Tab-separated table of C-alpha atoms in Angstrom:
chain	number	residue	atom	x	y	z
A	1	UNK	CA	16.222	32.078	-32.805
A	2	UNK	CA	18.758	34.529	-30.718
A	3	UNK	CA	22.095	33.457	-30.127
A	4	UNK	CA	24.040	30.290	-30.704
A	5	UNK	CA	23.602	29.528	-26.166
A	6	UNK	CA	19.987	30.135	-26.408
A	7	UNK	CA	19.199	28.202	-29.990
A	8	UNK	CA	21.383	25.523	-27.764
A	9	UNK	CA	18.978	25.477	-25.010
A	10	UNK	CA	15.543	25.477	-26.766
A	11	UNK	CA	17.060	22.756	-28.715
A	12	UNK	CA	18.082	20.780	-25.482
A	13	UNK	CA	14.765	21.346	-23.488
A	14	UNK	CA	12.792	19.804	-27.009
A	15	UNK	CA	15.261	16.822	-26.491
A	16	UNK	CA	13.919	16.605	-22.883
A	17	UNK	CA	10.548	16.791	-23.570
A	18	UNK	CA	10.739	13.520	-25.704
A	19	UNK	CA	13.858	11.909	-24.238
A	20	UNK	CA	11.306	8.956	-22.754
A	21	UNK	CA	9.639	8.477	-26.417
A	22	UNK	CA	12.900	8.370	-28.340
A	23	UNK	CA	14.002	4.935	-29.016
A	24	UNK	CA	9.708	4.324	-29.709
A	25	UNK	CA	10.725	7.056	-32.477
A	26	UNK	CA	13.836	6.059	-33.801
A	27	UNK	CA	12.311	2.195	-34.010
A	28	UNK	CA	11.415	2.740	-37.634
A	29	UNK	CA	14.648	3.630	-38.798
A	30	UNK	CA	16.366	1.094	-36.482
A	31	UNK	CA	13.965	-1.163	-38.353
A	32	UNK	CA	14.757	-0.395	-41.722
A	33	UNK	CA	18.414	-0.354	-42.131
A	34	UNK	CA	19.361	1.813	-38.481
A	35	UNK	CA	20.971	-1.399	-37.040
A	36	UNK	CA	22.888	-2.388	-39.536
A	37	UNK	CA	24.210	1.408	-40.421
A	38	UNK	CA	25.341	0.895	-37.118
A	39	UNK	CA	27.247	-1.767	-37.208
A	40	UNK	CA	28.684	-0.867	-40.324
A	41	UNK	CA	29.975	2.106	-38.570
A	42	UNK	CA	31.181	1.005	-35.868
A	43	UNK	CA	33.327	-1.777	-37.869
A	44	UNK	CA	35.305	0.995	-39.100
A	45	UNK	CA	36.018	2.650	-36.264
A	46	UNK	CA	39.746	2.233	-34.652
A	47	UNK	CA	41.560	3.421	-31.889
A	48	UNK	CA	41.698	3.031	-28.108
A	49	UNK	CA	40.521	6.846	-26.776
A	50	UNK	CA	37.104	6.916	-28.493
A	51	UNK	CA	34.668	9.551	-27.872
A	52	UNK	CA	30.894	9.109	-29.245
A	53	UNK	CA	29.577	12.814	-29.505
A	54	UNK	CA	25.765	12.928	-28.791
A	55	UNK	CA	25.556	9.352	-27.740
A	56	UNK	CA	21.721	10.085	-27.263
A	57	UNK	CA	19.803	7.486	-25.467
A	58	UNK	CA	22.664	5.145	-26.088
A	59	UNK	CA	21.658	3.457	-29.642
A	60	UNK	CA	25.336	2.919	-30.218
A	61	UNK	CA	26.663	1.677	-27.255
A	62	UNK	CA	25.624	-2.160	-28.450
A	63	UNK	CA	28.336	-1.785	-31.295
A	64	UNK	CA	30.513	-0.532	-28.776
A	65	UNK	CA	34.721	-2.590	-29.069
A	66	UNK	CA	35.718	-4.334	-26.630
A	67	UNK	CA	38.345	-3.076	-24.071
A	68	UNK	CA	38.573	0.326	-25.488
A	69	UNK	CA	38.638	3.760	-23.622
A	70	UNK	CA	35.142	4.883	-24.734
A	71	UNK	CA	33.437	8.582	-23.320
A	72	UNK	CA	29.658	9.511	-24.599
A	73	UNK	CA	28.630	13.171	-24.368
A	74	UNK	CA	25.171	14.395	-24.184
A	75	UNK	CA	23.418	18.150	-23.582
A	76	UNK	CA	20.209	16.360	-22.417
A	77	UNK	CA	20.598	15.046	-19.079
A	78	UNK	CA	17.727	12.681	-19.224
A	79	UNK	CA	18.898	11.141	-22.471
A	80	UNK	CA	22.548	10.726	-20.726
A	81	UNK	CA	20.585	8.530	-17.746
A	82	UNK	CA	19.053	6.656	-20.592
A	83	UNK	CA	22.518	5.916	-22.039
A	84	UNK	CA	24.009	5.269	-18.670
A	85	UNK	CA	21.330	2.613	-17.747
A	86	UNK	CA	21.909	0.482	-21.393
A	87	UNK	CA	25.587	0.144	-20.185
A	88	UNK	CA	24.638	-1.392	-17.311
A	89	UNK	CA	22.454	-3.586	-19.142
A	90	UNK	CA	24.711	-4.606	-22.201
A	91	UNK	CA	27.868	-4.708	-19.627
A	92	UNK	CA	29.919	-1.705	-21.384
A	93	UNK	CA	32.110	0.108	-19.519
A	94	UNK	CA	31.733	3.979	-20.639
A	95	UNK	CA	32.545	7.353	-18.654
A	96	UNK	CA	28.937	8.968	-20.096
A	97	UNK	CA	28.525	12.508	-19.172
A	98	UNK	CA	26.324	15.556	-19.683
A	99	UNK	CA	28.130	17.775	-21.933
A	100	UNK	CA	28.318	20.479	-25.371
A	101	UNK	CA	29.455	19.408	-28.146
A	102	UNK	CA	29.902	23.082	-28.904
A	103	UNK	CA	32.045	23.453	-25.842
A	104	UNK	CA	33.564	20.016	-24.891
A	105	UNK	CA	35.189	20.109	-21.417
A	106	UNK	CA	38.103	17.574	-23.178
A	107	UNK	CA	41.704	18.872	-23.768
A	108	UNK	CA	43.213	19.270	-26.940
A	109	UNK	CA	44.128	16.258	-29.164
A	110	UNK	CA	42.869	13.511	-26.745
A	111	UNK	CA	40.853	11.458	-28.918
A	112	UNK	CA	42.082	8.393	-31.590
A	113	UNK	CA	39.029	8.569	-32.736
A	114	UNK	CA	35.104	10.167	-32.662
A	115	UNK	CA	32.019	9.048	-33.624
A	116	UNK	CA	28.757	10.858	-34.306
A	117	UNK	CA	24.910	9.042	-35.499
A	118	UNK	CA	22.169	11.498	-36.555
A	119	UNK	CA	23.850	14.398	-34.399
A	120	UNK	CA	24.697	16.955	-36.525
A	121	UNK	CA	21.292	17.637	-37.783
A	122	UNK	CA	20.444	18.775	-34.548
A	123	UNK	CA	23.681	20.983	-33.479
A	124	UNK	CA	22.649	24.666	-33.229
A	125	UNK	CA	25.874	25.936	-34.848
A	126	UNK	CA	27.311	22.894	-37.016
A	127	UNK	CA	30.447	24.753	-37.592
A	128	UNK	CA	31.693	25.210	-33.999
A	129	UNK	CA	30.703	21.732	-33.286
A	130	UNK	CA	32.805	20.242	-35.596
A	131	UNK	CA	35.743	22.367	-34.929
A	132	UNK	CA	34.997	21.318	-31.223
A	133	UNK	CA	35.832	17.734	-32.249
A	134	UNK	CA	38.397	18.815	-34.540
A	135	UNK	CA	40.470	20.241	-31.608
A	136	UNK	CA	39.971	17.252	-29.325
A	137	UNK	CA	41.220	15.264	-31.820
A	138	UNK	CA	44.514	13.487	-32.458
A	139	UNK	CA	46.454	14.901	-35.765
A	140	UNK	CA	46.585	11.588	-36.941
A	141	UNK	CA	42.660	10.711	-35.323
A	142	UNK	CA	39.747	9.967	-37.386
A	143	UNK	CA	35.625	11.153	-37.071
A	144	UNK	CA	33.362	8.239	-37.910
A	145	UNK	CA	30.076	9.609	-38.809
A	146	UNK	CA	26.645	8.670	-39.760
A	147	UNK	CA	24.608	11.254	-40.713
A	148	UNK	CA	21.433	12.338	-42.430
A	149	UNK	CA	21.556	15.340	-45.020
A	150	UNK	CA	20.232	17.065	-47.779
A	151	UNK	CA	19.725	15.428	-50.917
A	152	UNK	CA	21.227	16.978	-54.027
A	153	UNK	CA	17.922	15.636	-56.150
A	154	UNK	CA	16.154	18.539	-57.085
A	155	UNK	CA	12.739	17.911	-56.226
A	156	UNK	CA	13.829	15.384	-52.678
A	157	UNK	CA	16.074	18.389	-51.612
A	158	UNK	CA	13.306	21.282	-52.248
A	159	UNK	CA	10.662	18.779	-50.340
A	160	UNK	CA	13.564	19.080	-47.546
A	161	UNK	CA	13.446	22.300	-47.221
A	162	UNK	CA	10.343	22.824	-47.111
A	163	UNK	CA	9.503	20.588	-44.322
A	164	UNK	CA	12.473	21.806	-42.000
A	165	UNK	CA	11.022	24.579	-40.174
A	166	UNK	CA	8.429	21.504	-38.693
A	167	UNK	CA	10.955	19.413	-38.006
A	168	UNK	CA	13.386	21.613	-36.176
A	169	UNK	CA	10.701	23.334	-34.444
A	170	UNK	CA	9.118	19.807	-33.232
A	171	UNK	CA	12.074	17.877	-32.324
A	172	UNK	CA	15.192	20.373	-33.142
A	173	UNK	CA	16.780	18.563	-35.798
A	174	UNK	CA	17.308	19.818	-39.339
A	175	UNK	CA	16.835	17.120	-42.521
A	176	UNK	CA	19.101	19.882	-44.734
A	177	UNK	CA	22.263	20.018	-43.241
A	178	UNK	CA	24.995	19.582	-45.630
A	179	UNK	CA	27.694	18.100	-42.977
A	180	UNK	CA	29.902	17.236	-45.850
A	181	UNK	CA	30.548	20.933	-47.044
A	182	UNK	CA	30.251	21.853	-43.405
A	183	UNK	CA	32.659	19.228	-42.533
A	184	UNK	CA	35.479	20.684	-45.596
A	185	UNK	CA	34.537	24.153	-43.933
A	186	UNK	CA	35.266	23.095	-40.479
A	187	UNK	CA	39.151	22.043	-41.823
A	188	UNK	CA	37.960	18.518	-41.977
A	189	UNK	CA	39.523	16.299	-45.222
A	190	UNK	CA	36.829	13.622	-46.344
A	191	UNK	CA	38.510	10.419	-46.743
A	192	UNK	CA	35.291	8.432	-47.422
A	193	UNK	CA	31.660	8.975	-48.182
A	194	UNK	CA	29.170	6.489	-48.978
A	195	UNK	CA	25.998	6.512	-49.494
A	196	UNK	CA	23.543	4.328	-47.472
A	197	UNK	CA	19.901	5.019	-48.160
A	198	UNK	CA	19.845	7.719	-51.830
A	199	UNK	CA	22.095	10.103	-51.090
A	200	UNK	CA	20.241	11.128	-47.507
A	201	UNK	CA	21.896	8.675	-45.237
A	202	UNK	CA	25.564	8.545	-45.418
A	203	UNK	CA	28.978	7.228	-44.041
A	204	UNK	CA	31.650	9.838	-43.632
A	205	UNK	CA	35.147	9.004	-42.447
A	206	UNK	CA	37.577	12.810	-42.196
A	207	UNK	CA	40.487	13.631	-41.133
A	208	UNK	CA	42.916	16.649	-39.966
């Protein structure tokens, strides 16, 4: 697919394109446990700088504490209006912007805390992403993160793979990431993982 800027902006124009239909896709998983993975999530998250990293169309920002410095980040400007416009609407007051995750415009070690949902099956280079976060990070910060990966069953994970060239080249996002070896690789320590739904869906507290 060429180089990590242009994977990044194929990637970000297939976000565009559906940007309007997203929450109409994401309903079924909202439905069916999404909601209250969400919650769950955001119950553990502490801190008062808080970044959410790919906040998306704003599925998050419901969950959001209460009179806490909160930023969302975005590549796809019309997913960042979305976001901006549920703010308004649930009364949250968030500094949203249009932004990499692969090259945050942040300084080093600003963040108590960062939170990701369902992003890092879409980031072109994984890697870089999370050492992105990593850096804006506090030493003594924490990433929240609910994530979809690959299952280690033999015959789920081989159906995976299989079916990941369709998904990435509809919508971007890969369904065999394994952000948990990614995440070790990246310099992150994994102070919790739990499973939510098999061993697909999962909640991943790390550290510096």
């Amino acid at each position: 697919m060429g180089s990590s800027a242009n994977r990044t902006e194929i990637i970000k124009r297939r976000y565009e394109r559906i940007a309007k239909y997203y929450d109409l896709m994401e309903s079924l998983m909202e439905s069916s446990g999404g909601k209250r993975w969400r919650k769950m999530l955001w119950s553990e998250v502490s801190g008062n700088t808080i970044l959410e990293a790919g906040i998306g169309t704003g599925s998050n920002i419901l969950y959001y504490p209460e009179g806490k410095n909160i930023y969302g980040i975005d590549f796809s400007p019309k997913m960042v209006e979305i976001s901006k416009d549920k703010a308004k609407r649930y009364g949250k007051n968030v500094d949203i912007r249009v932004m990499d995750i692969e090259n945050l415009e942040f300084n080093d070690s600003t963040f108590d805390a960062i939170v990701t949902s369902c992003v890092f099956c879409s980031v072109p280079d994984p890697i870089k992403g999370l050492k992105e976060l990593k850096r804006v990070l506090k030493n003594d910060g924490k990433l929240f993160m609910l994530e979809h990966v690959r299952s280690k069953k033999l015959i789920l994970g081989t159906l995976m793979d299989i079916l990941n060239p369709l998904t990435v080249n509809t919508w971007g996002a890969n369904i065999n990431r394994d952000t948990v070896k990614n995440l070790k690789i990246s310099g992150f320590k994994i102070l919790k993982e739990e499973n939510l739904a098999l061993d697909i869906m999962k909640l991943i507290i790390a550290g510096k």
